[in-house]
Amino acid sequence: GDSVTQMEGPVTLSEEAFLTINCTYTATGYPSLFWYVQYPGEGLQLLLKATKADDKGSNKGFEATYRKETTSFHLEKGSVQVSDSAVYFCALRIPNTGNQFYFGTGTSLTVIP
Amino acid sequence: DAGVTQSPTHLIKTRGQQVTLRCSPISGHKSVSWYQQVLGQGPQFIFQYYEKEERGRGNFPDRFSARQFPNYSSELNVNALLLGDSALYLCASSLQGQGRISFEQYFGPGTRLTVT
């Protein structure tokens, strides 16, 4: 079935370090891929998305490239800040199947000064 | 503009009781989806409603039901509560819910349900 596998956390980085959170997926058809972020005590916010192979989504210094050949959508940021501390979720949606999203288990990131 | 709103914020219920959670989508959004997020896990899809009709259902028992009203707000009902139903229940709205285009989902802050 359709699913998303994320890198296990928690991840702790120093400010200005490079971030990579791995995400791979299994899907029928051609999914759209998303990264959502959840700050403490809040709901999920869309961080970035990509709807077809080789698309690169980017927002707030975060980037992720839709790699069909490796079924991956890894999240990267060149220099993290304390304010990036949150839980990050990778998700996919299969077009023409309603609006059901499949989420990974989440990766907790803590950035220390 | 107001985002997705959910009520109540927190709820404590006893096993066997019934609960109703409410969601108001962003103005103009016609699709509402419900998700269950157990602590430490990603959200799990429960239902999607679009134009007041159920368009998708996840792998949840019949104790879970939902409906969408003419103003596109929605209710999620859970009967015969179990301890395992304790979770954060998230509502998400989007412009549409069908077709190839992935309309972005906007999530509300959730309702924290604790079953004792």
CSV table of C-alpha atoms in Angstrom, one decimal:
chain,number,residue,atom,x,y,z
A,1,GLY,CA,0.0,0.0,0.0
A,2,ASP,CA,0.9,3.7,-0.1
A,3,SER,CA,3.2,4.7,2.7
A,4,VAL,CA,5.9,7.1,3.8
A,5,THR,CA,9.1,6.2,5.8
A,6,GLN,CA,10.9,8.9,7.6
A,7,MET,CA,14.3,9.0,9.3
A,8,GLU,CA,14.0,8.2,13.0
A,9,GLY,CA,14.6,11.0,15.5
A,10,PRO,CA,15.1,12.9,17.5
A,11,VAL,CA,17.7,15.0,15.8
A,12,THR,CA,19.7,17.6,17.7
A,13,LEU,CA,21.8,20.1,15.9
A,14,SER,CA,23.8,23.2,16.7
A,15,GLU,CA,22.6,26.5,15.3
A,16,GLU,CA,23.9,27.1,11.7
A,17,ALA,CA,24.5,23.3,11.1
A,18,PHE,CA,23.3,21.6,8.0
A,19,LEU,CA,20.1,19.6,8.2
A,20,THR,CA,18.9,16.5,6.3
A,21,ILE,CA,15.8,14.6,7.1
A,22,ASN,CA,15.4,11.5,5.0
A,23,CYS,CA,12.0,10.5,3.5
A,24,THR,CA,11.2,7.7,1.1
A,25,TYR,CA,7.8,6.6,-0.1
A,26,THR,CA,5.9,3.7,-1.6
A,27,ALA,CA,3.0,4.6,-3.8
A,28,THR,CA,0.9,3.5,-6.7
A,29,GLY,CA,0.7,6.0,-9.5
A,30,TYR,CA,2.4,9.3,-9.3
A,31,PRO,CA,2.0,10.9,-5.9
A,32,SER,CA,2.4,14.5,-4.8
A,33,LEU,CA,4.8,15.0,-2.0
A,34,PHE,CA,4.8,17.3,1.0
A,35,TRP,CA,6.7,18.4,4.1
A,36,TYR,CA,4.7,19.6,7.0
A,37,VAL,CA,6.0,21.2,10.2
A,38,GLN,CA,4.4,21.1,13.6
A,39,TYR,CA,5.6,23.5,16.3
A,40,PRO,CA,4.9,22.7,19.9
A,41,GLY,CA,1.2,23.0,20.8
A,42,GLU,CA,0.2,23.8,17.2
A,43,GLY,CA,-1.4,22.1,14.2
A,44,LEU,CA,0.5,21.1,11.1
A,45,GLN,CA,1.7,23.8,8.7
A,46,LEU,CA,2.6,23.1,5.1
A,47,LEU,CA,6.3,23.8,4.6
A,48,LEU,CA,6.8,22.8,1.0
A,49,LYS,CA,5.5,20.5,-1.8
A,50,ALA,CA,6.4,19.0,-5.1
A,51,THR,CA,3.8,17.5,-7.5
A,52,LYS,CA,5.9,15.8,-10.1
A,53,ALA,CA,9.3,14.1,-10.6
A,54,ASP,CA,12.4,16.4,-10.4
A,55,ASP,CA,10.3,19.3,-9.0
A,56,LYS,CA,12.1,21.1,-6.1
A,57,GLY,CA,9.9,22.5,-3.4
A,58,SER,CA,11.4,25.3,-1.3
A,59,ASN,CA,10.3,27.6,1.6
A,60,LYS,CA,12.0,29.5,4.4
A,61,GLY,CA,15.4,28.1,3.4
A,62,PHE,CA,14.2,24.5,3.4
A,63,GLU,CA,14.4,22.5,0.1
A,64,ALA,CA,13.3,19.0,-1.0
A,65,THR,CA,13.6,17.4,-4.5
A,66,TYR,CA,11.1,14.8,-5.8
A,67,ARG,CA,13.3,11.9,-6.9
A,68,LYS,CA,11.2,9.3,-8.7
A,69,GLU,CA,14.2,7.0,-9.4
A,70,THR,CA,15.0,6.7,-5.6
A,71,THR,CA,11.4,7.3,-4.4
A,72,SER,CA,12.7,9.9,-2.1
A,73,PHE,CA,11.9,13.5,-0.9
A,74,HIS,CA,14.6,14.4,1.5
A,75,LEU,CA,14.3,17.7,3.4
A,76,GLU,CA,17.4,19.9,3.6
A,77,LYS,CA,18.4,23.3,5.1
A,78,GLY,CA,21.9,24.8,4.9
A,79,SER,CA,21.9,26.6,8.2
A,80,VAL,CA,19.3,25.8,10.9
A,81,GLN,CA,18.1,28.3,13.5
A,82,VAL,CA,16.7,27.7,17.0
A,83,SER,CA,13.3,28.7,15.7
A,84,ASP,CA,13.4,25.7,13.4
A,85,SER,CA,12.9,23.4,16.4
A,86,ALA,CA,9.8,21.4,15.6
A,87,VAL,CA,8.5,18.1,14.4
A,88,TYR,CA,8.7,17.5,10.6
A,89,PHE,CA,6.4,15.2,8.7
A,90,CYS,CA,6.8,13.9,5.2
A,91,ALA,CA,3.5,13.1,3.4
A,92,LEU,CA,2.1,12.0,0.1
A,93,ARG,CA,-1.1,12.2,-1.7
A,94,ILE,CA,-2.2,10.0,-4.6
A,95,PRO,CA,-4.0,12.1,-7.3
A,96,ASN,CA,-7.6,11.2,-8.2
A,97,THR,CA,-8.1,9.4,-4.8
A,98,GLY,CA,-9.7,12.2,-2.9
A,99,ASN,CA,-7.7,14.3,-0.5
A,100,GLN,CA,-6.3,11.5,1.6
A,101,PHE,CA,-2.8,12.2,2.8
A,102,TYR,CA,-0.4,9.5,4.1
A,103,PHE,CA,2.0,10.8,6.7
A,104,GLY,CA,5.3,9.5,8.0
A,105,THR,CA,5.9,9.2,11.8
A,106,GLY,CA,7.6,12.5,12.1
A,107,THR,CA,11.1,13.6,13.0
A,108,SER,CA,11.7,15.8,16.0
A,109,LEU,CA,14.4,18.5,15.5
A,110,THR,CA,15.9,20.4,18.3
A,111,VAL,CA,18.4,23.2,17.4
A,112,ILE,CA,20.6,24.4,20.3
A,113,PRO,CA,22.3,27.8,20.4
B,1,ASP,CA,-8.8,35.6,7.4
B,2,ALA,CA,-9.6,33.0,10.0
B,3,GLY,CA,-7.9,29.7,9.6
B,4,VAL,CA,-9.4,26.3,10.3
B,5,THR,CA,-11.0,26.3,13.8
B,6,GLN,CA,-11.8,23.4,16.0
B,7,SER,CA,-13.7,22.9,19.2
B,8,PRO,CA,-13.3,22.1,21.9
B,9,THR,CA,-9.5,22.4,22.5
B,10,HIS,CA,-9.4,19.7,25.1
B,11,LEU,CA,-11.8,17.1,26.2
B,12,ILE,CA,-11.7,14.4,28.8
B,13,LYS,CA,-14.1,11.4,28.5
B,14,THR,CA,-14.7,8.1,30.2
B,15,ARG,CA,-14.5,4.7,28.4
B,16,GLY,CA,-17.8,3.9,26.8
B,17,GLN,CA,-19.0,7.5,26.4
B,18,GLN,CA,-19.6,9.3,23.1
B,19,VAL,CA,-17.9,12.4,21.8
B,20,THR,CA,-18.5,15.0,19.1
B,21,LEU,CA,-15.7,17.2,17.7
B,22,ARG,CA,-16.4,20.2,15.5
B,23,CYS,CA,-14.5,21.9,12.7
B,24,SER,CA,-15.0,25.0,10.7
B,25,PRO,CA,-13.0,25.2,7.5
B,26,ILE,CA,-11.4,28.3,5.9
B,27,SER,CA,-14.0,30.4,4.2
B,28,GLY,CA,-14.5,29.1,0.6
B,29,HIS,CA,-13.1,25.7,1.3
B,30,LYS,CA,-15.5,22.9,0.5
B,31,SER,CA,-13.4,19.9,1.5
B,32,VAL,CA,-12.8,18.8,5.1
B,33,SER,CA,-10.7,15.9,6.2
B,34,TRP,CA,-10.3,14.4,9.7
B,35,TYR,CA,-7.1,12.8,11.1
B,36,GLN,CA,-6.1,11.1,14.3
B,37,GLN,CA,-2.7,11.8,15.6
B,38,VAL,CA,-1.6,9.5,18.4
B,39,LEU,CA,1.3,10.9,20.5
B,40,GLY,CA,4.6,10.3,18.8
B,41,GLN,CA,3.0,9.3,15.5
B,42,GLY,CA,2.0,10.9,12.2
B,43,PRO,CA,-1.6,11.8,11.5
B,44,GLN,CA,-3.8,8.9,10.3
B,45,PHE,CA,-6.6,9.6,7.8
B,46,ILE,CA,-10.1,9.0,9.1
B,47,PHE,CA,-12.5,10.7,6.7
B,48,GLN,CA,-12.8,13.2,3.9
B,49,TYR,CA,-16.0,15.1,3.0
B,50,TYR,CA,-16.4,17.1,-0.1
B,51,GLU,CA,-19.6,19.0,-0.9
B,52,LYS,CA,-21.3,17.3,2.0
B,53,GLU,CA,-20.6,13.8,0.8
B,54,GLU,CA,-18.1,11.2,2.2
B,55,ARG,CA,-15.4,10.9,-0.4
B,56,GLY,CA,-12.9,8.8,1.5
B,57,ARG,CA,-12.6,6.7,4.7
B,58,GLY,CA,-9.5,5.4,6.4
B,59,ASN,CA,-9.1,2.1,8.3
B,60,PHE,CA,-11.2,3.0,11.4
B,61,PRO,CA,-14.0,1.1,13.0
B,62,ASP,CA,-17.7,2.0,12.5
B,63,ARG,CA,-17.6,3.7,15.9
B,64,PHE,CA,-16.2,6.7,14.0
B,65,SER,CA,-18.6,8.7,11.9
B,66,ALA,CA,-18.7,12.2,10.5
B,67,ARG,CA,-20.9,14.6,8.6
B,68,GLN,CA,-20.6,17.9,6.7
B,69,PHE,CA,-23.1,20.6,6.9
B,70,PRO,CA,-24.4,23.0,4.2
B,71,ASN,CA,-22.0,25.7,5.4
B,72,TYR,CA,-19.1,23.1,5.0
B,73,SER,CA,-18.4,22.8,8.7
B,74,SER,CA,-18.1,19.3,9.9
B,75,GLU,CA,-18.5,17.1,13.0
B,76,LEU,CA,-16.6,13.9,13.9
B,77,ASN,CA,-18.4,11.5,16.3
B,78,VAL,CA,-16.9,8.7,18.1
B,79,ASN,CA,-19.1,6.2,20.0
B,80,ALA,CA,-18.2,3.7,22.7
B,81,LEU,CA,-14.8,5.4,23.5
B,82,LEU,CA,-11.8,3.2,24.2
B,83,LEU,CA,-8.6,4.2,25.9
B,84,GLY,CA,-6.9,3.8,22.6
B,85,ASP,CA,-8.9,6.6,21.1
B,86,SER,CA,-6.9,9.1,23.2
B,87,ALA,CA,-5.2,11.3,20.6
B,88,LEU,CA,-5.1,14.7,18.9
B,89,TYR,CA,-7.8,14.9,16.3
B,90,LEU,CA,-7.0,17.2,13.5
B,91,CYS,CA,-9.3,18.8,10.9
B,92,ALA,CA,-7.9,20.0,7.6
B,93,SER,CA,-9.7,22.0,4.9
B,94,SER,CA,-8.9,22.5,1.2
B,95,LEU,CA,-10.5,24.2,-1.7
B,96,GLN,CA,-11.3,20.9,-3.4
B,97,GLY,CA,-10.7,17.3,-2.8
B,98,GLN,CA,-10.7,15.6,-6.1
B,99,GLY,CA,-8.7,15.3,-9.2
B,100,ARG,CA,-5.0,15.4,-10.1
B,101,ILE,CA,-4.2,18.7,-8.6
B,102,SER,CA,-3.1,18.5,-5.0
B,103,PHE,CA,-5.0,21.2,-3.3
B,104,GLU,CA,-3.1,22.2,-0.2
B,105,GLN,CA,-4.6,21.1,3.1
B,106,TYR,CA,-4.7,23.6,5.9
B,107,PHE,CA,-4.8,22.1,9.4
B,108,GLY,CA,-6.5,23.4,12.5
B,109,PRO,CA,-4.9,23.3,15.9
B,110,GLY,CA,-6.7,20.1,16.8
B,111,THR,CA,-8.8,18.7,19.7
B,112,ARG,CA,-6.9,16.8,22.4
B,113,LEU,CA,-9.1,13.9,23.5
B,114,THR,CA,-8.2,12.0,26.6
B,115,VAL,CA,-10.2,8.8,27.4
B,116,THR,CA,-9.9,7.6,31.0
